[in-house]
């Protein structure tokens, strides 16, 4: 898989995508993450990417030309399955979208900035708009890092067996069961006996019941969409 992230702040993206499972997936050649500096597609000396908005409202708008040039350049090199724009008014990211995106070959993520982008970009160049939640960030870079992280860890081979995505929260629209490590008794706060029993079948049953119980209590809306 290849992910191209178009941004005006490349530095913001390098660190979040250079560690742990994401780094390993890159090192193993499972994914190539390419950061594209939008300013490389400008033509003036000041490398301008934004301008005042028509209509006189406050706030700068990202111009269509550098974005079109950046996307056209990438699309001349390979075919892209999705061209995503990070925006608070996009579809809210969930595990299902992350799963779907992890099966794609090539995607572009365009990070929004300033007041937003010229609407013609959204009408003519973007195939999908994703929000990471109902709040407004300063720019789309952190959203792009979140999307990339959630997708890359799902690429087959990115995680080892014991990190398996199959036991992730949300994978069946259920929250994960509680987990514990040593010591079994800390200040009298005990690990549930069942987890120390060594009986795998009973442990699996307990974990499943806990998942359902926690989902009912904390995120009942998820159960509506589950197969249970
Ligand atoms: N840009 C600003 N806020 C955002 C959000 N919540 N999700 C995605 N991109 C954004």
XYZ file of N, CA and C and ligand atoms in Angstrom:
694
model
N 0.839 -1.189 0.000
C 0.000 0.000 0.000
C 0.883 1.252 0.000
N 0.330 2.322 -0.610
C 1.059 3.587 -0.587
C 0.100 4.685 -0.145
N 0.575 5.526 0.782
C -0.246 6.648 1.243
C 0.551 7.928 0.993
N -0.005 8.822 0.191
C 0.617 10.130 -0.029
C -0.172 11.156 0.766
N 0.526 11.903 1.608
C -0.158 12.903 2.424
C 0.290 14.289 1.965
N -0.650 15.072 1.471
C -0.330 16.429 0.984
C -0.587 17.422 2.113
N 0.435 18.220 2.440
C 0.354 19.088 3.609
C 1.164 20.361 3.424
N 0.830 21.393 4.190
C 1.702 22.576 4.237
C 2.628 22.509 5.449
N 2.453 21.502 6.282
C 3.298 21.354 7.476
C 3.880 19.942 7.571
N 4.826 19.604 6.688
C 5.369 18.241 6.666
C 5.954 17.817 8.017
N 6.547 18.790 8.747
C 7.216 18.443 10.024
C 6.230 17.852 11.024
N 4.971 18.290 10.942
C 3.970 17.818 11.905
C 3.685 16.328 11.743
N 3.984 15.808 10.544
C 3.592 14.424 10.271
C 4.709 13.421 10.470
N 5.966 13.892 10.443
C 7.048 12.901 10.443
C 7.090 12.101 11.744
N 6.986 12.748 12.883
C 7.125 12.002 14.137
C 5.998 10.987 14.395
N 4.725 11.373 14.282
C 3.673 10.397 14.597
C 3.718 9.140 13.727
N 4.342 9.260 12.545
C 4.325 8.105 11.639
C 5.677 7.388 11.587
N 6.529 7.636 12.594
C 7.876 7.038 12.557
C 8.143 6.112 13.734
N 7.120 5.578 14.353
C 7.339 4.752 15.533
C 6.478 3.490 15.499
N 6.891 2.542 16.357
C 6.054 1.390 16.697
C 5.576 0.620 15.463
N 4.299 0.245 15.459
C 3.763 -0.628 14.402
C 3.877 0.039 13.026
N 3.673 1.355 12.987
C 3.714 2.057 11.686
C 5.132 2.009 11.116
N 6.103 2.253 11.963
C 7.505 2.211 11.516
C 7.841 0.806 11.013
N 7.393 -0.198 11.800
C 7.675 -1.580 11.420
C 7.043 -1.916 10.066
N 5.811 -1.455 9.858
C 5.129 -1.739 8.585
C 5.888 -1.082 7.424
N 6.401 0.123 7.669
C 7.183 0.810 6.631
C 8.482 0.039 6.389
N 9.171 -0.335 7.491
C 10.453 -1.042 7.366
C 10.288 -2.388 6.652
N 9.123 -3.042 6.886
C 8.884 -4.339 6.241
C 8.458 -4.193 4.786
N 8.252 -2.943 4.350
C 7.830 -2.710 2.958
C 6.346 -2.946 2.735
N 5.565 -2.995 3.835
C 4.115 -3.228 3.675
C 3.397 -1.957 3.241
N 3.988 -0.819 3.596
C 3.379 0.453 3.232
C 4.479 1.481 2.965
N 4.196 2.346 1.999
C 5.097 3.483 1.771
C 4.300 4.722 2.126
N 4.846 5.519 3.042
C 4.147 6.759 3.422
C 4.973 7.917 2.890
N 4.374 8.670 1.993
C 5.109 9.741 1.318
C 4.474 11.084 1.674
N 5.283 11.953 2.271
C 4.762 13.275 2.652
C 5.062 14.261 1.515
N 4.024 14.909 1.020
C 4.167 15.832 -0.105
C 3.957 17.252 0.407
N 4.963 18.117 0.184
C 4.842 19.509 0.610
C 4.080 20.299 -0.457
N 2.899 20.774 -0.071
C 2.063 21.488 -1.043
C 2.792 22.692 -1.639
N 3.677 23.290 -0.858
C 4.389 24.485 -1.346
C 5.313 24.164 -2.525
N 5.658 22.896 -2.706
C 6.474 22.519 -3.873
C 5.697 22.675 -5.174
N 4.382 22.898 -5.066
C 3.550 23.017 -6.273
C 3.046 24.445 -6.484
N 3.754 25.405 -5.856
C 3.415 26.813 -6.056
C 4.384 27.396 -7.076
N 4.033 28.580 -7.594
C 4.931 29.133 -8.611
C 5.535 30.470 -8.206
N 5.050 31.070 -7.102
C 5.600 32.373 -6.709
C 6.735 32.185 -5.710
N 7.500 33.270 -5.524
C 8.683 33.216 -4.669
C 8.333 32.877 -3.218
N 7.163 33.386 -2.776
C 6.787 33.179 -1.372
C 6.097 31.838 -1.150
N 5.937 31.073 -2.205
C 5.338 29.727 -2.136
C 3.953 29.780 -1.489
N 3.127 30.675 -2.012
C 1.805 30.929 -1.438
C 0.822 29.802 -1.748
N 0.099 29.362 -0.723
C -0.893 28.300 -0.931
C -2.310 28.760 -0.560
N -2.435 29.994 -0.024
C -3.759 30.451 0.421
C -4.029 31.870 -0.065
N -5.296 32.251 -0.033
C -5.672 33.588 -0.500
C -6.948 34.007 0.226
N -7.304 35.298 0.098
C -8.529 35.796 0.732
C -9.754 35.144 0.107
N -10.837 35.047 0.873
C -12.008 34.408 0.283
C -12.896 35.398 -0.450
N -13.492 34.926 -1.549
C -14.503 35.723 -2.248
C -15.664 35.921 -1.309
N -16.278 37.093 -1.371
C -17.442 37.357 -0.535
C -17.078 38.155 0.693
N -15.762 38.278 0.940
C -15.309 39.192 1.974
C -15.232 38.655 3.386
N -15.649 37.394 3.638
C -15.565 36.879 5.004
C -14.117 36.717 5.451
N -13.940 36.712 6.788
C -12.580 36.583 7.336
C -12.066 35.162 7.132
N -10.739 35.024 7.101
C -10.143 33.688 7.024
C -9.618 33.384 5.641
N -8.417 32.817 5.614
C -7.782 32.498 4.343
C -8.265 31.141 3.838
N -8.212 30.985 2.524
C -8.693 29.749 1.885
C -7.553 29.122 1.091
N -7.412 27.807 1.181
C -6.372 27.134 0.390
C -6.767 27.183 -1.083
N -5.802 27.608 -1.919
C -6.082 27.819 -3.345
C -6.144 26.486 -4.098
N -6.933 26.512 -5.172
C -7.122 25.268 -5.932
C -5.867 24.871 -6.733
N -5.126 25.858 -7.261
C -4.083 25.516 -8.236
C -2.973 24.617 -7.674
N -2.353 24.992 -6.530
C -1.295 24.095 -6.024
C -1.833 22.691 -5.686
N -3.071 22.655 -5.168
C -3.650 21.348 -4.804
C -3.879 20.510 -6.060
N -4.441 21.153 -7.095
C -4.689 20.439 -8.353
C -3.374 19.930 -8.938
N -2.354 20.786 -8.860
C -1.052 20.377 -9.429
C -0.466 19.204 -8.653
N -0.558 19.263 -7.324
C -0.005 18.176 -6.494
C -0.741 16.866 -6.772
N -2.079 16.941 -6.808
C -2.869 15.719 -7.043
C -2.626 15.202 -8.465
N -2.587 16.114 -9.441
C -2.357 15.681 -10.842
C -0.990 15.024 -10.979
N 0.011 15.602 -10.289
C 1.350 15.015 -10.364
C 1.319 13.576 -9.821
N 0.700 13.397 -8.647
C 0.651 12.054 -8.047
C -0.129 11.094 -8.959
N -1.259 11.586 -9.496
C -2.102 10.714 -10.331
C -1.429 10.377 -11.665
N -0.421 11.177 -12.061
C 0.290 10.831 -13.298
C 1.277 9.685 -13.048
N 1.566 9.431 -11.778
C 2.545 8.380 -11.439
C 1.878 7.014 -11.225
N 0.637 7.013 -10.726
C -0.076 5.755 -10.409
C -1.555 6.050 -10.249
N -2.351 4.978 -10.171
C -3.793 5.155 -10.001
C -4.117 5.155 -8.502
N -4.956 6.061 -8.073
C -5.340 6.125 -6.656
C -6.761 5.630 -6.458
N -6.953 4.868 -5.364
C -8.284 4.335 -5.048
C -9.152 5.386 -4.365
N -8.541 6.224 -3.561
C -9.294 7.281 -2.874
C -8.418 8.530 -2.767
N -9.042 9.687 -2.901
C -8.380 10.972 -2.620
C -9.185 11.598 -1.492
N -8.585 11.546 -0.305
C -9.319 11.901 0.915
C -8.970 13.320 1.343
N -9.968 14.048 1.795
C -9.756 15.377 2.382
C -10.138 15.309 3.861
N -9.248 15.778 4.726
C -9.561 15.761 6.159
C -10.335 17.028 6.506
N -11.532 16.824 7.048
C -12.380 17.991 7.328
C -13.357 17.647 8.441
N -13.656 18.632 9.323
C -14.624 18.326 10.380
C -16.008 18.026 9.821
N -16.309 18.417 8.584
C -17.640 18.063 8.078
C -17.658 16.774 7.262
N -16.568 16.010 7.293
C -16.556 14.721 6.596
C -17.260 13.631 7.383
N -17.264 12.427 6.811
C -17.842 11.257 7.491
C -16.917 10.899 8.662
N -17.493 10.644 9.834
C -16.650 10.420 11.015
C -15.952 9.059 10.909
N -14.636 9.073 11.087
C -13.826 7.852 10.966
C -14.276 6.806 11.982
N -14.425 5.568 11.519
C -14.674 4.461 12.448
C -13.875 3.239 11.971
N -13.985 2.161 12.726
C -13.172 0.984 12.431
C -13.511 0.384 11.066
N -14.796 0.487 10.695
C -15.215 -0.072 9.398
C -14.501 0.679 8.260
N -14.461 2.003 8.348
C -13.772 2.777 7.303
C -12.283 2.446 7.298
N -11.689 2.323 8.488
C -10.260 1.975 8.565
C -10.022 0.612 7.907
N -10.898 -0.360 8.194
C -10.772 -1.685 7.574
C -10.832 -1.586 6.059
N -11.809 -0.831 5.564
C -11.974 -0.713 4.105
C -10.741 -0.055 3.486
N -10.277 1.029 4.098
C -9.122 1.738 3.523
C -7.870 0.868 3.536
N -7.769 -0.035 4.538
C -6.560 -0.867 4.639
C -6.455 -1.867 3.490
N -7.548 -2.057 2.743
C -7.506 -2.998 1.608
C -7.145 -2.277 0.298
N -6.977 -0.960 0.348
C -6.705 -0.205 -0.883
C -5.216 -0.262 -1.239
N -4.973 0.020 -2.515
C -3.579 -0.024 -3.006
C -2.875 1.315 -2.777
N -3.515 2.384 -3.241
C -2.914 3.726 -3.140
C -3.959 4.736 -2.705
N -3.625 5.536 -1.688
C -4.547 6.619 -1.328
C -3.768 7.934 -1.135
N -4.482 9.021 -1.382
C -3.944 10.361 -1.116
C -4.755 10.926 0.045
N -4.082 11.575 0.988
C -4.810 12.320 2.022
C -4.376 13.780 1.908
N -5.333 14.643 1.670
C -5.052 16.083 1.595
C -5.440 16.704 2.936
N -4.468 17.343 3.588
C -4.733 17.964 4.896
C -5.292 19.368 4.692
N -6.427 19.611 5.290
C -7.015 20.953 5.222
C -6.266 21.919 6.124
N -6.431 23.211 5.859
C -5.782 24.233 6.705
C -6.517 25.543 6.582
N -6.125 26.516 7.356
C -6.733 27.847 7.332
C -8.251 27.691 7.505
N -9.016 28.504 6.805
C -10.476 28.450 6.927
C -11.033 27.218 6.201
N -10.253 26.670 5.273
C -10.720 25.530 4.481
C -10.106 25.594 3.101
N -10.671 24.806 2.168
C -10.118 24.843 0.800
C -11.175 25.344 -0.165
N -10.706 25.843 -1.280
C -11.602 26.262 -2.357
C -12.556 25.094 -2.643
N -13.841 25.381 -2.629
C -14.833 24.300 -2.706
C -14.715 23.463 -3.984
N -14.140 24.054 -5.041
C -14.012 23.291 -6.293
C -13.097 22.083 -6.137
N -12.173 22.148 -5.159
C -11.319 20.973 -4.893
C -12.216 19.830 -4.430
N -13.128 20.161 -3.524
C -14.005 19.125 -2.958
C -14.949 18.583 -4.024
N -15.390 19.468 -4.923
C -16.345 19.034 -5.951
C -15.697 18.186 -7.035
N -14.448 18.529 -7.390
C -13.875 17.914 -8.595
C -12.709 16.956 -8.340
N -12.043 17.076 -7.203
C -10.817 16.284 -7.035
C -10.906 15.249 -5.912
N -11.721 15.532 -4.913
C -11.771 14.685 -3.716
C -12.807 13.572 -3.884
N -12.464 12.351 -3.440
C -13.444 11.256 -3.543
C -14.061 10.918 -2.193
N -13.442 11.368 -1.098
C -13.963 11.022 0.225
C -13.506 12.071 1.231
N -14.411 12.483 2.139
C -14.043 13.452 3.175
C -14.170 12.767 4.524
N -13.118 12.867 5.336
C -13.132 12.173 6.632
C -12.862 13.160 7.755
N -13.691 13.046 8.806
C -13.486 13.797 10.048
C -13.025 12.802 11.101
N -12.223 13.248 12.058
C -11.873 12.315 13.139
C -12.700 12.598 14.398
N -13.693 13.455 14.283
C -14.569 13.694 15.432
C -15.196 15.067 15.343
N -16.215 15.266 16.144
C -16.973 16.517 16.067
C -16.325 17.614 16.903
N -15.164 18.032 16.481
C -14.453 19.152 17.086
C -13.536 19.692 15.989
N -13.036 20.898 16.178
C -12.235 21.503 15.101
C -10.764 21.571 15.500
N -9.916 21.001 14.651
C -8.465 21.058 14.854
C -7.900 22.256 14.084
N -6.665 22.611 14.404
C -6.022 23.731 13.712
C -5.784 23.395 12.241
N -5.495 22.144 11.984
C -5.255 21.729 10.595
C -5.522 20.236 10.482
N -5.430 19.735 9.259
C -5.770 18.332 9.033
C -4.637 17.347 9.286
N -3.439 17.837 9.674
C -2.291 16.918 9.791
C -2.508 15.858 10.866
N -3.008 16.285 12.023
C -3.205 15.293 13.087
C -4.285 14.298 12.673
N -5.294 14.797 11.959
C -6.338 13.893 11.462
C -5.739 12.894 10.463
N -4.857 13.393 9.580
C -4.225 12.497 8.597
C -3.378 11.443 9.310
N -2.699 11.858 10.403
C -1.882 10.889 11.155
C -2.783 9.839 11.813
N -3.921 10.280 12.333
C -4.855 9.334 12.968
C -5.395 8.347 11.930
N -5.804 8.877 10.792
C -6.345 8.000 9.732
C -5.271 6.996 9.311
N -4.052 7.490 9.061
C -2.967 6.620 8.602
C -2.658 5.547 9.643
N -2.584 5.933 10.895
C -2.291 4.966 11.964
C -3.369 3.885 12.018
N -4.628 4.315 11.978
C -5.722 3.339 12.111
C -5.759 2.376 10.928
N -5.302 2.844 9.763
C -5.339 2.017 8.547
C -4.119 1.088 8.473
N -2.932 1.660 8.709
C -1.692 0.900 8.477
C -1.606 -0.307 9.422
N -2.029 -0.133 10.676
C -1.926 -1.254 11.615
C -2.790 -2.445 11.188
N -3.764 -2.200 10.283
C -4.651 -3.278 9.831
C -4.129 -4.008 8.596
N -3.060 -3.500 7.991
C -2.510 -4.180 6.810
C -1.963 -5.538 7.268
N -2.372 -6.618 6.588
C -1.879 -7.927 7.009
C -0.358 -7.946 7.136
N 0.135 -8.420 8.271
C 1.576 -8.501 8.506
C 2.106 -7.328 9.321
N 1.316 -6.254 9.462
C 1.804 -5.081 10.211
C 1.926 -5.403 11.693
N 0.995 -6.222 12.183
C 1.030 -6.563 13.611
C 1.419 -8.024 13.787
N 2.079 -8.298 14.888
C 2.391 -9.688 15.190
C 1.118 -10.362 15.711
N 1.142 -11.706 15.854
C -0.065 -12.433 16.272
C -0.641 -11.908 17.575
N 0.268 -11.633 18.539
C -0.276 -11.222 19.831
C -0.740 -9.771 19.857
N -0.479 -9.033 18.763
C -1.035 -7.676 18.689
C -2.299 -7.686 17.821
N -2.679 -8.910 17.403
C -3.691 -9.059 16.360
C -4.858 -8.085 16.422
N -5.191 -7.567 15.237
C -6.308 -6.613 15.139
C -7.632 -7.282 15.446
N -7.659 -8.634 15.402
C -8.942 -9.318 15.613
C -9.509 -9.065 16.999
N -8.605 -8.801 17.972
C -9.095 -8.568 19.332
C -9.247 -7.068 19.631
N -9.109 -6.234 18.608
C -9.259 -4.790 18.842
C -10.666 -4.440 19.292
N -10.731 -3.371 20.052
C -11.999 -2.697 20.292
C -12.656 -2.421 18.944
N -13.967 -2.468 18.862
C -14.752 -2.064 17.694
C -14.705 -3.067 16.546
N -13.799 -4.086 16.629
C -13.659 -4.931 15.451
C -14.985 -5.653 15.164
N -15.774 -5.996 16.208
C -17.121 -6.543 15.982
C -18.161 -5.565 16.507
N -17.838 -4.294 16.477
C -18.709 -3.298 17.098
C -18.865 -3.530 18.586
N -17.849 -4.134 19.206
C -17.850 -4.341 20.657
C -16.598 -3.717 21.244
N -16.712 -3.200 22.456
C -15.508 -2.714 23.141
C -14.699 -3.912 23.613
N -13.392 -3.726 23.791
C -12.533 -4.830 24.244
C -12.809 -5.118 25.726
N -12.586 -6.366 26.170
C -12.758 -6.683 27.595
C -11.626 -6.064 28.406
N -11.773 -5.974 29.741
C -10.679 -5.448 30.563
C -9.464 -6.372 30.497
N -8.265 -5.800 30.554
C -7.049 -6.620 30.561
C -6.187 -6.260 31.774
N -5.340 -7.199 32.189
C -4.533 -7.043 33.409
C -3.158 -7.645 33.180
N -2.190 -7.218 33.994
C -0.899 -7.912 34.042
C -0.454 -8.024 35.505
N 0.743 -8.604 35.730
C 1.179 -8.814 37.114
C 1.401 -7.493 37.866
N 1.222 -7.426 39.152
C 0.877 -8.527 40.056
C -0.630 -8.834 40.062
N -0.961 -10.063 40.451
C -2.366 -10.489 40.489
C -3.127 -9.785 41.613
N -2.378 -9.323 42.613
C -3.022 -8.598 43.727
C -2.166 -7.354 44.015
N -2.712 -6.188 43.812
C -1.988 -4.944 44.086
C -2.815 -4.142 45.073
N -2.274 -3.976 46.281
C -2.976 -3.261 47.356
C -4.368 -3.835 47.598
N -4.552 -5.147 47.362
C -5.872 -5.749 47.553
C -6.783 -5.609 46.335
N -6.312 -4.894 45.276
C -7.093 -4.789 44.030
C -6.720 -6.000 43.181
N -7.700 -6.912 43.052
C -7.357 -8.228 42.491
C -7.739 -8.372 41.014
N -6.917 -9.159 40.316
C -7.253 -9.572 38.952
C -8.363 -10.612 39.076
N -9.398 -10.564 38.217
C -10.476 -11.562 38.310
C -9.913 -12.995 38.291
N -10.415 -13.841 39.230
C -9.924 -15.220 39.380
C -9.929 -15.988 38.069
N -10.947 -15.764 37.286
C -11.110 -16.551 36.055
C -9.874 -16.443 35.148
N -9.235 -15.241 35.149
C -8.076 -15.047 34.271
C -6.849 -15.811 34.755
N -6.885 -16.234 36.014
C -5.754 -16.990 36.562
C -6.030 -18.495 36.506
N -7.222 -18.886 35.996
C -7.656 -20.290 36.073
C -6.951 -21.175 35.059
N -6.444 -20.591 33.977
C -5.810 -21.411 32.938
C -6.824 -22.104 32.034
N -8.111 -21.912 32.279
C -9.137 -22.573 31.448
C -9.507 -21.650 30.265
N -8.919 -21.977 29.108
C -9.035 -21.058 27.962
C -10.483 -20.833 27.525
N -11.277 -21.924 27.529
C -12.668 -21.800 27.077
C -13.449 -20.865 27.996
N -13.254 -21.062 29.317
C -13.979 -20.203 30.269
C -13.499 -18.760 30.186
N -12.198 -18.588 29.957
C -11.648 -17.226 29.844
C -12.238 -16.528 28.615
N -12.296 -17.250 27.480
C -12.864 -16.661 26.258
C -14.319 -16.242 26.487
N -15.056 -17.137 27.175
C -16.476 -16.857 27.437
C -16.595 -15.603 28.313
N -15.767 -15.538 29.349
C -15.810 -14.392 30.270
C -15.464 -13.097 29.520
N -14.449 -13.177 28.662
C -14.033 -11.964 27.930
C -15.138 -11.476 26.993
N -15.797 -12.437 26.346
C -16.887 -12.077 25.436
C -18.029 -11.409 26.216
N -18.380 -12.012 27.366
C -19.464 -11.432 28.176
C -19.094 -10.022 28.666
N -17.827 -9.877 29.049
C -17.366 -8.557 29.510
C -17.454 -7.520 28.381
N -17.095 -7.968 27.163
C -17.167 -7.060 26.010
C -18.592 -6.565 25.821
N -19.534 -7.503 25.874
C -20.934 -7.121 25.667
C -21.381 -6.183 26.792
N -21.037 -6.538 28.020
C -21.455 -5.740 29.173
C -20.887 -4.310 29.088
N -19.591 -4.217 28.780
C -18.969 -2.882 28.699
C -19.570 -2.060 27.555
N -19.858 -2.736 26.434
C -20.449 -2.011 25.303
C -21.840 -1.508 25.684
N -22.625 -2.381 26.363
C -23.976 -1.970 26.796
C -23.898 -0.744 27.693
N -22.922 -0.780 28.608
C -22.828 0.308 29.585
C -22.248 1.591 28.997
N -21.159 1.432 28.196
C -20.413 2.623 27.781
C -20.796 3.152 26.400
N -21.104 2.232 25.470
C -21.378 2.663 24.083
C -22.537 1.867 23.509
N -23.745 1.962 24.127
C -24.874 1.128 23.682
C -25.210 1.310 22.202
N -24.876 2.486 21.638
C -25.182 2.720 20.218
C -24.467 1.721 19.303
N -23.286 1.220 19.753
C -22.530 0.275 18.912
C -23.272 -1.044 18.748
N -24.038 -1.439 19.775
C -24.716 -2.738 19.728
C -25.767 -2.791 18.624
N -26.308 -1.637 18.307
C -27.324 -1.566 17.236
C -26.746 -2.076 15.919
N -25.441 -1.785 15.691
C -24.804 -2.143 14.425
C -24.060 -3.484 14.489
N -24.104 -4.142 15.659
C -23.343 -5.396 15.762
C -24.201 -6.558 15.301
N -23.557 -7.706 15.106
C -24.287 -8.893 14.625
C -24.974 -9.631 15.760
N -24.853 -9.121 16.994
C -25.391 -9.876 18.146
C -26.889 -9.679 18.317
N -9.590 19.463 10.387
C -10.008 20.242 11.400
N -10.755 19.565 12.261
C -10.832 18.287 11.800
C -11.479 17.115 12.257
N -12.199 17.081 13.364
N -11.325 15.997 11.528
C -10.601 16.017 10.383
N -9.986 17.101 9.904
C -10.090 18.229 10.602
